[in-house]
Coordinates of C-alpha atoms in Angstrom, one line a residue:
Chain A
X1 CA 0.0 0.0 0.0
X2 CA 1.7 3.2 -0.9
X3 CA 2.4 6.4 1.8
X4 CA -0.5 8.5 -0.2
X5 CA -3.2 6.2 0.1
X6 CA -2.7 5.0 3.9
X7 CA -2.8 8.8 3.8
X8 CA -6.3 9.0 2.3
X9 CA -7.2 5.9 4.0
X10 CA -6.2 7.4 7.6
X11 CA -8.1 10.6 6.8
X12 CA -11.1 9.2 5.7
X13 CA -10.9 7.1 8.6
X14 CA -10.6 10.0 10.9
X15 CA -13.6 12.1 9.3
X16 CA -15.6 9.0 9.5
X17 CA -15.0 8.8 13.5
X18 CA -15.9 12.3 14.1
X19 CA -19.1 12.2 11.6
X20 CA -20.4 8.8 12.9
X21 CA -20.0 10.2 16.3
X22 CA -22.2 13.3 15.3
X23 CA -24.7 10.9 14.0
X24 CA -24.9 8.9 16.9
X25 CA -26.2 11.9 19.2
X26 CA -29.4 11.7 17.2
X27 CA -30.1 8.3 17.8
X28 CA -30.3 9.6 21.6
X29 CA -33.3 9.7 23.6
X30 CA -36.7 7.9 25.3
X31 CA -36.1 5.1 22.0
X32 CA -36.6 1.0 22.3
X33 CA -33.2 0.1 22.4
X34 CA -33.2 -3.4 21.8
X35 CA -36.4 -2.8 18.1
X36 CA -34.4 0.5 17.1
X37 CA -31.0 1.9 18.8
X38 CA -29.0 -0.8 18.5
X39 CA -30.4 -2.1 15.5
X40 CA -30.3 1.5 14.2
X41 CA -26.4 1.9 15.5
X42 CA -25.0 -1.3 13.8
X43 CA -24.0 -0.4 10.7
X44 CA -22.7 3.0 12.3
X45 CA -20.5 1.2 14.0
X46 CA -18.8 -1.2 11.8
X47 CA -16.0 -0.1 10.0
X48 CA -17.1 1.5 6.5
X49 CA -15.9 4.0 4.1
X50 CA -17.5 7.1 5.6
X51 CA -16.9 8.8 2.0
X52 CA -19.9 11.4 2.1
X53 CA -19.3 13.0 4.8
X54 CA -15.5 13.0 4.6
X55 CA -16.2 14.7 0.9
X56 CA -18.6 17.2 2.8
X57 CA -16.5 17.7 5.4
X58 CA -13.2 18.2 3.3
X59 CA -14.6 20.5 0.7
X60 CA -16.7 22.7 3.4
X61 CA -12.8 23.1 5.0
X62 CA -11.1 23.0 1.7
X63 CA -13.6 26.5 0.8
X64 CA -12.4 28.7 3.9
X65 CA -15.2 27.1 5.9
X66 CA -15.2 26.4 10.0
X67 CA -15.6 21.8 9.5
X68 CA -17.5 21.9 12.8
X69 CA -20.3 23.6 11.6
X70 CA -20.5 20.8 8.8
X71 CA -20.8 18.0 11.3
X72 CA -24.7 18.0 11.4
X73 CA -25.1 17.9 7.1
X74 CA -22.0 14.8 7.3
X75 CA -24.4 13.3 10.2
X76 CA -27.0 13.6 8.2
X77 CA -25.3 12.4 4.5
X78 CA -23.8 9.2 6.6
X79 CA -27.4 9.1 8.2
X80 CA -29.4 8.8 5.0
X81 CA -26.5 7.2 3.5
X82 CA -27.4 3.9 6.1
X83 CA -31.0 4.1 5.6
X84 CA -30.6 3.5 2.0
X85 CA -27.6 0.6 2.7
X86 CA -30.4 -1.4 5.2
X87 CA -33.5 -1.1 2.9
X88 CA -31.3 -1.9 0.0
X89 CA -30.0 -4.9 1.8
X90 CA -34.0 -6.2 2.1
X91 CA -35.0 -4.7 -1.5
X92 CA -31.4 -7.1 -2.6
X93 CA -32.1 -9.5 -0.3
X94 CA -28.5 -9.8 0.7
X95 CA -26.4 -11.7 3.6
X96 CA -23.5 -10.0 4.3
X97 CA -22.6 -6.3 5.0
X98 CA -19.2 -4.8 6.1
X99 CA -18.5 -8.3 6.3
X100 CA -21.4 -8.7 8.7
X101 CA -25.0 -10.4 8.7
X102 CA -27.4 -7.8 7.1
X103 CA -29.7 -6.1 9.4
X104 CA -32.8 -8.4 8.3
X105 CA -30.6 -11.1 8.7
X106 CA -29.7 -10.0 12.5
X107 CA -32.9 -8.3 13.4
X108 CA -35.5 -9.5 10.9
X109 CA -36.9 -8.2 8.0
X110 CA -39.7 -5.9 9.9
X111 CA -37.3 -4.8 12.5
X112 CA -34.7 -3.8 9.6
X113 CA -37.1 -1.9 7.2
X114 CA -38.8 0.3 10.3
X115 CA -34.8 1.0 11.6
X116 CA -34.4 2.2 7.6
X117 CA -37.2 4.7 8.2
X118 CA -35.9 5.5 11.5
X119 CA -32.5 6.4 10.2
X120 CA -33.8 8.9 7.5
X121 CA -36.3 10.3 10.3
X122 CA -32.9 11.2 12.5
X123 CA -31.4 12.2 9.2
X124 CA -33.9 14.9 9.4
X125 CA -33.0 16.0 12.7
X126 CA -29.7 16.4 11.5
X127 CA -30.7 18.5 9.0
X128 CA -33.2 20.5 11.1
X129 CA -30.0 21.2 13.7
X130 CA -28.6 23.2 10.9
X131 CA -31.1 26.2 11.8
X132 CA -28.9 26.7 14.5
X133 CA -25.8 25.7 13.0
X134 CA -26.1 27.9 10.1
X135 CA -29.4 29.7 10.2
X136 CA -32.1 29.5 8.4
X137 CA -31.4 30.2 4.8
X138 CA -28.9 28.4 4.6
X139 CA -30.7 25.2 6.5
X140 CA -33.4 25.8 4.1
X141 CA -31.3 25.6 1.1
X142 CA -29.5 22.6 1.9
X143 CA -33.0 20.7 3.2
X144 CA -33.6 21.7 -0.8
X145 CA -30.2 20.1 -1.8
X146 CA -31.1 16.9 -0.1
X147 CA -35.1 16.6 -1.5
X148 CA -33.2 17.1 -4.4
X149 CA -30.8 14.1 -3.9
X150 CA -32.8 11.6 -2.3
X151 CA -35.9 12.1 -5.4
X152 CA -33.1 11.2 -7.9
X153 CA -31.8 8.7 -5.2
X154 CA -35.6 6.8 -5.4
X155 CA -35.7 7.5 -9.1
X156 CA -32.7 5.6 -9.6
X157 CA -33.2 2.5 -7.4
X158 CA -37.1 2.4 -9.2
X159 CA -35.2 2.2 -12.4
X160 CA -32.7 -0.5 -11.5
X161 CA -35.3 -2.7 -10.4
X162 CA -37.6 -2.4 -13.2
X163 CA -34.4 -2.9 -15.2
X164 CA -34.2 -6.1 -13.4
X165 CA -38.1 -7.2 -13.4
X166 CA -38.8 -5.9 -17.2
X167 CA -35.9 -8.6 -18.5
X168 CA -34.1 -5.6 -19.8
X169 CA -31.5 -6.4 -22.2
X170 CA -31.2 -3.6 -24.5
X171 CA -28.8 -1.6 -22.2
X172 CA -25.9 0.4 -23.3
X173 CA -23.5 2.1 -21.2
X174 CA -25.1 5.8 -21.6
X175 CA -28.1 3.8 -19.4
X176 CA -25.9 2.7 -17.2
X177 CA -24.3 5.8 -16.2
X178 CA -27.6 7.5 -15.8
X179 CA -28.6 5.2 -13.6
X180 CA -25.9 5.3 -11.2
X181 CA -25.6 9.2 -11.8
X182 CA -29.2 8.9 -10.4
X183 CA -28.6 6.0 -7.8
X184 CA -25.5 6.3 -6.0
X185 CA -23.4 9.3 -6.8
X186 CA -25.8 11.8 -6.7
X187 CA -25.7 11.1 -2.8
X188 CA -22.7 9.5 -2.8
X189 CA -20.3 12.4 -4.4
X190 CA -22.3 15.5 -5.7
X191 CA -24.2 16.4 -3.2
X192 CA -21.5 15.7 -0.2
X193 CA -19.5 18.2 -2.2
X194 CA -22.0 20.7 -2.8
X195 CA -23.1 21.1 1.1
X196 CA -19.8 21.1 1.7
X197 CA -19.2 24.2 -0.5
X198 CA -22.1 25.8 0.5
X199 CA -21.2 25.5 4.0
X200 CA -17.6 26.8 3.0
X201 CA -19.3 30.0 1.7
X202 CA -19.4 29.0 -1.8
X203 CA -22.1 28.9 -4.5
X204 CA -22.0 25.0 -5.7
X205 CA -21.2 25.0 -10.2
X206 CA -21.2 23.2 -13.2
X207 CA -17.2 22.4 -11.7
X208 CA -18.6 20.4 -8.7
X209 CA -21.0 18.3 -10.1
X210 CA -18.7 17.3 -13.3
X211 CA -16.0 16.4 -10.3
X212 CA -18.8 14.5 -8.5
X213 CA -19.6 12.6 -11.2
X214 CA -16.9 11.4 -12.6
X215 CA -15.6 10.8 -8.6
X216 CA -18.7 9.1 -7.8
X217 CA -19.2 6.9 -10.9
X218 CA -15.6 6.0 -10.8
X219 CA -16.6 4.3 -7.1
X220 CA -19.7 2.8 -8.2
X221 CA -17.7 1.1 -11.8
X222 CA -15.1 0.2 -9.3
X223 CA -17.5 -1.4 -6.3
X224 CA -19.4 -3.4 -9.5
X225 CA -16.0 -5.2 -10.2
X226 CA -14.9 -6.1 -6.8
X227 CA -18.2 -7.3 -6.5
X228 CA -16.5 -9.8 -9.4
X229 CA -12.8 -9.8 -7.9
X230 CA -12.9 -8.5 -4.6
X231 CA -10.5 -10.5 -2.2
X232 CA -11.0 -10.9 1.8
X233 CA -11.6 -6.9 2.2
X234 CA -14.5 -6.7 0.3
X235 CA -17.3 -7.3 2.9
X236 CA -20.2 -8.2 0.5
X237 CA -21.2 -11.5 -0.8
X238 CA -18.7 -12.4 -3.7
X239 CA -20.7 -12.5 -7.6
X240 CA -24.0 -11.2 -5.5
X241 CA -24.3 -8.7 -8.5
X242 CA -24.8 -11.7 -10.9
X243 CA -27.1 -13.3 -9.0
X244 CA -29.5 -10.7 -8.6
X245 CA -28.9 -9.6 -12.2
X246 CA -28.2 -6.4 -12.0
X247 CA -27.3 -4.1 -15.2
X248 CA -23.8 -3.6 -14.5
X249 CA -21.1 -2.3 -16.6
X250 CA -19.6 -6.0 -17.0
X251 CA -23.3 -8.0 -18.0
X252 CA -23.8 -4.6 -20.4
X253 CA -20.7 -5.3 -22.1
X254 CA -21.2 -9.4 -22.3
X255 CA -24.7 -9.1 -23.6
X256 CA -23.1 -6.9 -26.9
X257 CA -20.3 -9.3 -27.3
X258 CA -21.5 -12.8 -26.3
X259 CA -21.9 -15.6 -28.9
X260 CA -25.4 -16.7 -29.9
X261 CA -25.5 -19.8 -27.5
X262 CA -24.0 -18.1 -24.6
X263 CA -26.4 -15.0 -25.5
X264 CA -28.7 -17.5 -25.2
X265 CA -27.8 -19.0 -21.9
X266 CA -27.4 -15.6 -20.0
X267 CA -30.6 -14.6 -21.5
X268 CA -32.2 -17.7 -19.8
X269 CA -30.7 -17.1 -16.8
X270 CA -31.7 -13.5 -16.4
X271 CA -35.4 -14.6 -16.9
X272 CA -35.3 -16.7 -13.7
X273 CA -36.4 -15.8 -10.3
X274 CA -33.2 -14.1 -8.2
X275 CA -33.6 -17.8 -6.3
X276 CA -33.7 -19.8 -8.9
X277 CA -30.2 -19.1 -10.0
X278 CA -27.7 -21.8 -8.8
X279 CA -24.4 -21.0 -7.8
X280 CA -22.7 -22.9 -11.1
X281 CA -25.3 -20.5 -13.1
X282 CA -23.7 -17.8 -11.8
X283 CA -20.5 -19.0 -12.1
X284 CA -21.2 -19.7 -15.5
X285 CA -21.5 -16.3 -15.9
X286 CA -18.5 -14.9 -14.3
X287 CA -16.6 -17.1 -16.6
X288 CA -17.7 -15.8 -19.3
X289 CA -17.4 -12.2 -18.5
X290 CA -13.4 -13.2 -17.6
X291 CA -13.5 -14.8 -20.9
X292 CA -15.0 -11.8 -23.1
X293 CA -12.6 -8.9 -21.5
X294 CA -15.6 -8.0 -19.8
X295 CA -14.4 -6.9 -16.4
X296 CA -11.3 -5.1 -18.7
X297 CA -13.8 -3.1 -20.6
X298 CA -15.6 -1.7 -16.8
X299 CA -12.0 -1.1 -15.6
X300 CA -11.2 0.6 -18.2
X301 CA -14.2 2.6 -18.9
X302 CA -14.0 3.5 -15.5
X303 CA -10.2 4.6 -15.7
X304 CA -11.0 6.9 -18.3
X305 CA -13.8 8.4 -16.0
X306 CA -11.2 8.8 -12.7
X307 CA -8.5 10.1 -15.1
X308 CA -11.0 13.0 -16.1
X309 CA -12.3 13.3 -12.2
X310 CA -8.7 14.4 -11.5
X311 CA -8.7 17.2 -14.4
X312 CA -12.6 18.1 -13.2
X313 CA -10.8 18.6 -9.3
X314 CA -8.7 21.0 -11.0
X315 CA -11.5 23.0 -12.4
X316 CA -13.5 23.1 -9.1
X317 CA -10.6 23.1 -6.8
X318 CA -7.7 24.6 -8.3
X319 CA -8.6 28.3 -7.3
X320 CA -8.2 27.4 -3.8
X321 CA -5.1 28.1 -1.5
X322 CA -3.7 24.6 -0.9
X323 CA -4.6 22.6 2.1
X324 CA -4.7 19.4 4.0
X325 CA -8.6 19.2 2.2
X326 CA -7.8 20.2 -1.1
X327 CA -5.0 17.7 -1.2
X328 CA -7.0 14.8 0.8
X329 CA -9.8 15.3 -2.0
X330 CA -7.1 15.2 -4.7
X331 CA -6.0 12.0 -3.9
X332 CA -9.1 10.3 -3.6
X333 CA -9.8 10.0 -7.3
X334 CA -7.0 7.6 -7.3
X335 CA -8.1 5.7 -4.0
X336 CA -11.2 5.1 -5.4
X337 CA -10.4 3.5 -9.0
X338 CA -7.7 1.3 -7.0
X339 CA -9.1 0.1 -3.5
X340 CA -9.5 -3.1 -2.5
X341 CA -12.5 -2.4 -0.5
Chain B
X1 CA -4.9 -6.2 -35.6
X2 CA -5.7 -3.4 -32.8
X3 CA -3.1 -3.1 -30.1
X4 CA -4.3 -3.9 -26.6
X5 CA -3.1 -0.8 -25.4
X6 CA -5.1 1.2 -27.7
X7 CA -8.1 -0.3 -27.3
X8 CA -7.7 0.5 -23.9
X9 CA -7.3 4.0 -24.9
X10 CA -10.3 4.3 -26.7
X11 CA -12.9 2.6 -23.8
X12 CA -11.3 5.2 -21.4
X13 CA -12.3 8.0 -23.7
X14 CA -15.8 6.5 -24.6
X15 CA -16.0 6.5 -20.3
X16 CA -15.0 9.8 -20.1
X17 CA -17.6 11.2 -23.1
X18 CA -20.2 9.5 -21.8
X19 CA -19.5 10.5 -18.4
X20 CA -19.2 14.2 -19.4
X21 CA -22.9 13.8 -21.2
X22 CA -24.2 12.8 -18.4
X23 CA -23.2 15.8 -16.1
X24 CA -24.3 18.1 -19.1
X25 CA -28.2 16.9 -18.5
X26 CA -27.9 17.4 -14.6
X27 CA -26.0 20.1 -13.7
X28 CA -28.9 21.9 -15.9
X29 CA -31.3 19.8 -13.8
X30 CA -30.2 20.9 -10.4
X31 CA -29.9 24.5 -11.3
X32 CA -33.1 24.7 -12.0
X33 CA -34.4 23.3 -9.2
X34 CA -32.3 25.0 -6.7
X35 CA -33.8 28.4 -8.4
X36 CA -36.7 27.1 -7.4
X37 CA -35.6 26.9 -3.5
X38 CA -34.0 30.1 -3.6
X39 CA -37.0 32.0 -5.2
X40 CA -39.1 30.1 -2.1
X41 CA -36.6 30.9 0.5
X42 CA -37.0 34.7 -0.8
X43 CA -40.7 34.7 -0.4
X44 CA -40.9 33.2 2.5
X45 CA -38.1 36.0 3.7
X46 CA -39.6 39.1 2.3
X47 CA -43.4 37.3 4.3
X48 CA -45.0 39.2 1.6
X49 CA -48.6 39.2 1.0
X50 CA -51.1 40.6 -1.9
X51 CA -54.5 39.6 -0.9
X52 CA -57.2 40.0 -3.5
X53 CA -60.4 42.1 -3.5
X54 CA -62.5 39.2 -2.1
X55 CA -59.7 38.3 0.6
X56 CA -59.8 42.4 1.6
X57 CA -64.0 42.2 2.3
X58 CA -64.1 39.3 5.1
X59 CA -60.5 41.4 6.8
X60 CA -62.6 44.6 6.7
X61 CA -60.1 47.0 5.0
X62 CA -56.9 47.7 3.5
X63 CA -53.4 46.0 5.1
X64 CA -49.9 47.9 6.0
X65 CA -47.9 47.0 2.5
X66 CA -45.3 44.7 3.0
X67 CA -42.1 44.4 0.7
X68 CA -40.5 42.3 -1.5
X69 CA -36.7 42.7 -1.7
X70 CA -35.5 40.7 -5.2
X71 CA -31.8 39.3 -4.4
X72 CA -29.5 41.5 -6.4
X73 CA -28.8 41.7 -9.6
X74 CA -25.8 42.9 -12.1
X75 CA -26.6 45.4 -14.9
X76 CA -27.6 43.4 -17.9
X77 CA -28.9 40.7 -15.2
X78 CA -32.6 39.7 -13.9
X79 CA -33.7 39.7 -10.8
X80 CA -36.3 37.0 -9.6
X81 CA -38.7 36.4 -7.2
X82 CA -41.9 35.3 -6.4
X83 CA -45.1 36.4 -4.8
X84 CA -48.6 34.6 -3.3
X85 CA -51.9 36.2 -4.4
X86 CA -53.8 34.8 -1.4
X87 CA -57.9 34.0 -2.1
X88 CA -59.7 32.6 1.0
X89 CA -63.3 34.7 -0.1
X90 CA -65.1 33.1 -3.3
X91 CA -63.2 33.7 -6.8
X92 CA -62.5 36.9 -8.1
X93 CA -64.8 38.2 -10.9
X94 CA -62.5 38.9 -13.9
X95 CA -59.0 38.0 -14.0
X96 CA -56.5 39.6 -11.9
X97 CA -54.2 42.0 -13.7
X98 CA -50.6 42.8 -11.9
X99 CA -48.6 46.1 -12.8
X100 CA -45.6 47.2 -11.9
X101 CA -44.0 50.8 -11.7
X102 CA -40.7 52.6 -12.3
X103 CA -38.4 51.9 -9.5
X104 CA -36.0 54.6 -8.8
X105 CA -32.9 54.6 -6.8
X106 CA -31.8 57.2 -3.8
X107 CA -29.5 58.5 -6.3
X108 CA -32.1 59.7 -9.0
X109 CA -31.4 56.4 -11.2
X110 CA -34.5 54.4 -12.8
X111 CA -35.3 51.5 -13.8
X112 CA -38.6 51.5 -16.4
X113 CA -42.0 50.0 -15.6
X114 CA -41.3 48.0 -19.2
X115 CA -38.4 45.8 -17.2
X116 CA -41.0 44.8 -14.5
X117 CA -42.8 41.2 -15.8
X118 CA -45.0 38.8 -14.0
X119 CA -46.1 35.3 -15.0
X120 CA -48.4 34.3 -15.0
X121 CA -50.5 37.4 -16.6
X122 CA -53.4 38.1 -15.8
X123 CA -54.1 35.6 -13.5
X124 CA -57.2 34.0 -14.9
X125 CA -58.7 32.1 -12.1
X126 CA -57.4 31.5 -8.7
X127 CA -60.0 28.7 -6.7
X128 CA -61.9 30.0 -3.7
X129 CA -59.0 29.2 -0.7
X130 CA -56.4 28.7 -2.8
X131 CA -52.9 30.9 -3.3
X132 CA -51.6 31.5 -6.4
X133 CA -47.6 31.9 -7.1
X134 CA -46.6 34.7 -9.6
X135 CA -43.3 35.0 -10.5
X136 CA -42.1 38.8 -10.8
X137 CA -38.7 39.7 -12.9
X138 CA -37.3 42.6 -12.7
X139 CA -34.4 43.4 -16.4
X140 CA -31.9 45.3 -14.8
X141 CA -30.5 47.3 -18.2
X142 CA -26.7 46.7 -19.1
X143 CA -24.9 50.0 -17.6
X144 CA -27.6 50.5 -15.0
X145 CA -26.1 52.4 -11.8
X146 CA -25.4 50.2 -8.7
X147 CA -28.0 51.1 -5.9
X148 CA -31.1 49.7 -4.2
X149 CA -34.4 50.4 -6.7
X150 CA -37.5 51.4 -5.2
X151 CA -40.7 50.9 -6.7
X152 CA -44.2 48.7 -6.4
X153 CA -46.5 46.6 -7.4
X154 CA -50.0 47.1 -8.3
X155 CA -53.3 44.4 -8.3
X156 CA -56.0 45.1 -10.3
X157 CA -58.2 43.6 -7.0
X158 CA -56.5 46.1 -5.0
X159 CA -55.2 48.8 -6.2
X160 CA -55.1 50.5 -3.0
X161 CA -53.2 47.8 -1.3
X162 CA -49.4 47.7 -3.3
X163 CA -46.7 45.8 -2.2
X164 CA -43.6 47.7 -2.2
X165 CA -40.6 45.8 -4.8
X166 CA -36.8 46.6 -3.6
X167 CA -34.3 45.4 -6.7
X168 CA -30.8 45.7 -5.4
X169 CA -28.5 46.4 -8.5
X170 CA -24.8 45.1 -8.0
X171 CA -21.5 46.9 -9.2
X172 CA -21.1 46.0 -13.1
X173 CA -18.3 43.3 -13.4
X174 CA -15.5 44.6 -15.2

């Protein structure tokens, strides 16, 4: 691991301890510990990325801005952030997150679904606490930023899964990048960035979404192939994507390039139920995206997407007086096309 | 035969047009909706109220005018805004027609009644207990003096009730 990314690694790390903590404080109060604290602290507490609020954090400081008075909006980004990891876990069905059992899996699915809507409510106390943070114009505009993220955010998960129900296999890239524009790093990258500024005492452009963007869905290309490759830091269920057949990248790219009986196979696979699909099915599949240069076309495509991210920082960033921020967000277009986790 | 290397080449620069299309449709898209929040957040601000003729009759008279203060705008630029034509009585009888007059700055500067535009115009029906949102621009002229403008606005329900319009005008950039 090289000095520069145990750098980034350690400062995401340390954002992530002080946001978590913030968002902690909401779950506070006369609330059933055992149906909704704890179950509503467990992801908190394992050990995840904490990207959003370290972006919000980092660009609120990197614009001139006080980070305290940016704890509540990374509280609230990291807050939203799990509600949308738990439901997604029941909506996916899946086993394993962080390395752990999902919340349904712990807790059960009714348990897991009303601690999802619990952790947006607090996520709105968050945001409410900006009134006092940062008054009310401000509060109000970024309560707009977020409606404004987490429609998209709905928008984009609707259209995944009627990607997945409908059978879709006309798909080309240009979809795919809407969709995760719309599904992960709207809330992921651009909006973390844009609080932050806003909180810094800066107007949000054009700049910061193009940097958000190509940050975000160089995460989200990156995340679909560890899903493929990941080794024993990766704490989600190996080839998971395949078996729920989701539109990534890699199954885009092997549905254009597949021959006729293996079009054919795939094709019968996607039409069965989610549990229908054995493990050699999906194994089937993962061979064959090795096979086609598959995964080399997402890694690329996504290469070419972090390489612009790092020209994008320069048009959003490069104005500013350097920085620990500015530099700790410079590096992480590079972290995020090469880590392991 | 293609080189590996250059086919590599060429997905990274499909990735990155795509990309950059993307952010072309929703940089627009957020703009426009954060407009939206900031023309809101300047209403709710300014607490400004018109109230129609048949809102005036159950109230029993004439209100104090408030003001609406349009964030500032460079010469050449537009102010925005909105206001709320409130109607708790029974609908008005003919459309409702908004005017707007010169606004004039401390210093003697003006801006013409032609720059002042509302939308919608007239305001054909508003429903018995509804509000209706009109959006007021105000065309600050290229080479227009920096200043606060003065001026109001005028409902053809209630002429004798106008709501006072600030338009701050910014230094020109140079």
């Amino acid at each position: 691991m090289t000095t520069t990314r145990r750098a980034t690694e350690a400062r995401l790390e340390e954002y992530g301890r002080r946001a978590r903590r913030e968002a902690l404080t909401y779950l506070d109060g006369d609330v059933d510990a055992e149906h909704l604290r704890d179950p509503a602290a467990d992801y908190l507490l394992r050990p995840g990325k904490t990207l959003r609020p370290a972006l919000c954090l980092s660009t609120c400081g990197a614009f001139g801005g006080e980070v305290d008075r940016a704890l509540p909006t990374a509280a609230a980004l990291e807050l939203f952030h799990t509600a949308f990891l738990v439901h997604d876990d029941v909506e996916d069905d899946s086993d394993l997150r962080r390395g752990l059992p999902t919340l349904h899996r712990r807790y059960g699915q009714a348990v897991a679904v009303n601690t999802g809507d619990a952790l947006i409510v607090f996520g709105l106390a968050a945001l409410d606490d900006n009134r006092r943070v940062l008054g009310r114009r401000l509060a109000a505009r970024l309560v707009g930023e977020f409606q404004f993220m987490a429609r998209h955010t709905v928008e984009g998960q609707a259209m995944e899964l009627g990607w997945q129900r409908g059978g879709r296999l006309d798909l080309t890239p240009d979809d795919y990048l809407d969709l995760i524009m719309k599904k992960t790093c709207w809330y992921t990258t651009v909006l973390p960035l844009r609080a932050g500024a806003l909180i810094g005492g800066h107007r949000p452009d054009t700049a910061l979404v193009r940097f958000g963007f190509f940050l975000g869905a160089a995460f989200q290309i990156r995340d679909d192939v560890l899903n493929l490759t990941g080794g024993a830091r990766y704490g989600k269920e190996i080839l998971g994507d395949i078996r729920e057949g989701k539109r990534t990248l890699m199954l885009i790219h092997l549905l254009t390039v597949a021959r006729r009986a293996e079009r054919q196979r795939l094709e019968r696979f996607l039409r069965l139920p989610p549990g229908q699909r054995t493990a050699a099915m999906v194994e089937d599949v993962a061979g064959m995206m090795h096979a086609h240069g598959s995964i080399g076309f997402a890694e690329e495509f996504g290469r070419g997407i972090a390489r612009s991210a790092s020209m994008a920082f320069e048009e959003a960033f490069g104005h500013l007086p350097d920085s620990p921020e500015k530099r700790f967000i410079a590096d992480l277009a590079d972290y995020m096309v090469e880590r392991d986790r | 035969m293609i080189r590996p290397e250059r086919l590599a080449g060429d997905v990274q620069v499909y990735g990155a047009l795509s990309a950059a299309s993307v952010v072309a449709r929703y940089a627009a898209k957020v703009e426009e909706a954060m407009a939206a929040v900031a023309e809101e957040e300047s209403a709710a601000i300014a607490a400004m109220t018109l109230l129609a003729r048949q809102a005036l009759r159950p109230l029993g008279g004439l209100r104090r005018p408030e003001r609406l203060v349009l964030p500032a705008a460079a010469p050449g630029g537009i102010g925005v805004g909105s206001l709320w034509l409130h109607l708790p009585g029974p609908p008005a009888e003919a459309p409702v027609e908004l005017t707007g007059s010169d606004l004039a700055s401390g210093a003697g500067a003006v801006i013409p009644a032609s720059a002042v535009r509302f939308s919608p115009r007239p305001v054909e029906t508003v429903p018995a207990g509804s509000r209706q949102e009109i959006r007021i621009s105000v065309e600050v002229p290229a080479g227009q003096p920096a200043g606060r403008y003065h001026g109001w606005v005028f409902a053809s329900a209630c002429p004798e009730s106008p709501l006072a319009v600030v338009q701050p005008v910014a230094e020109e950039k140079r």
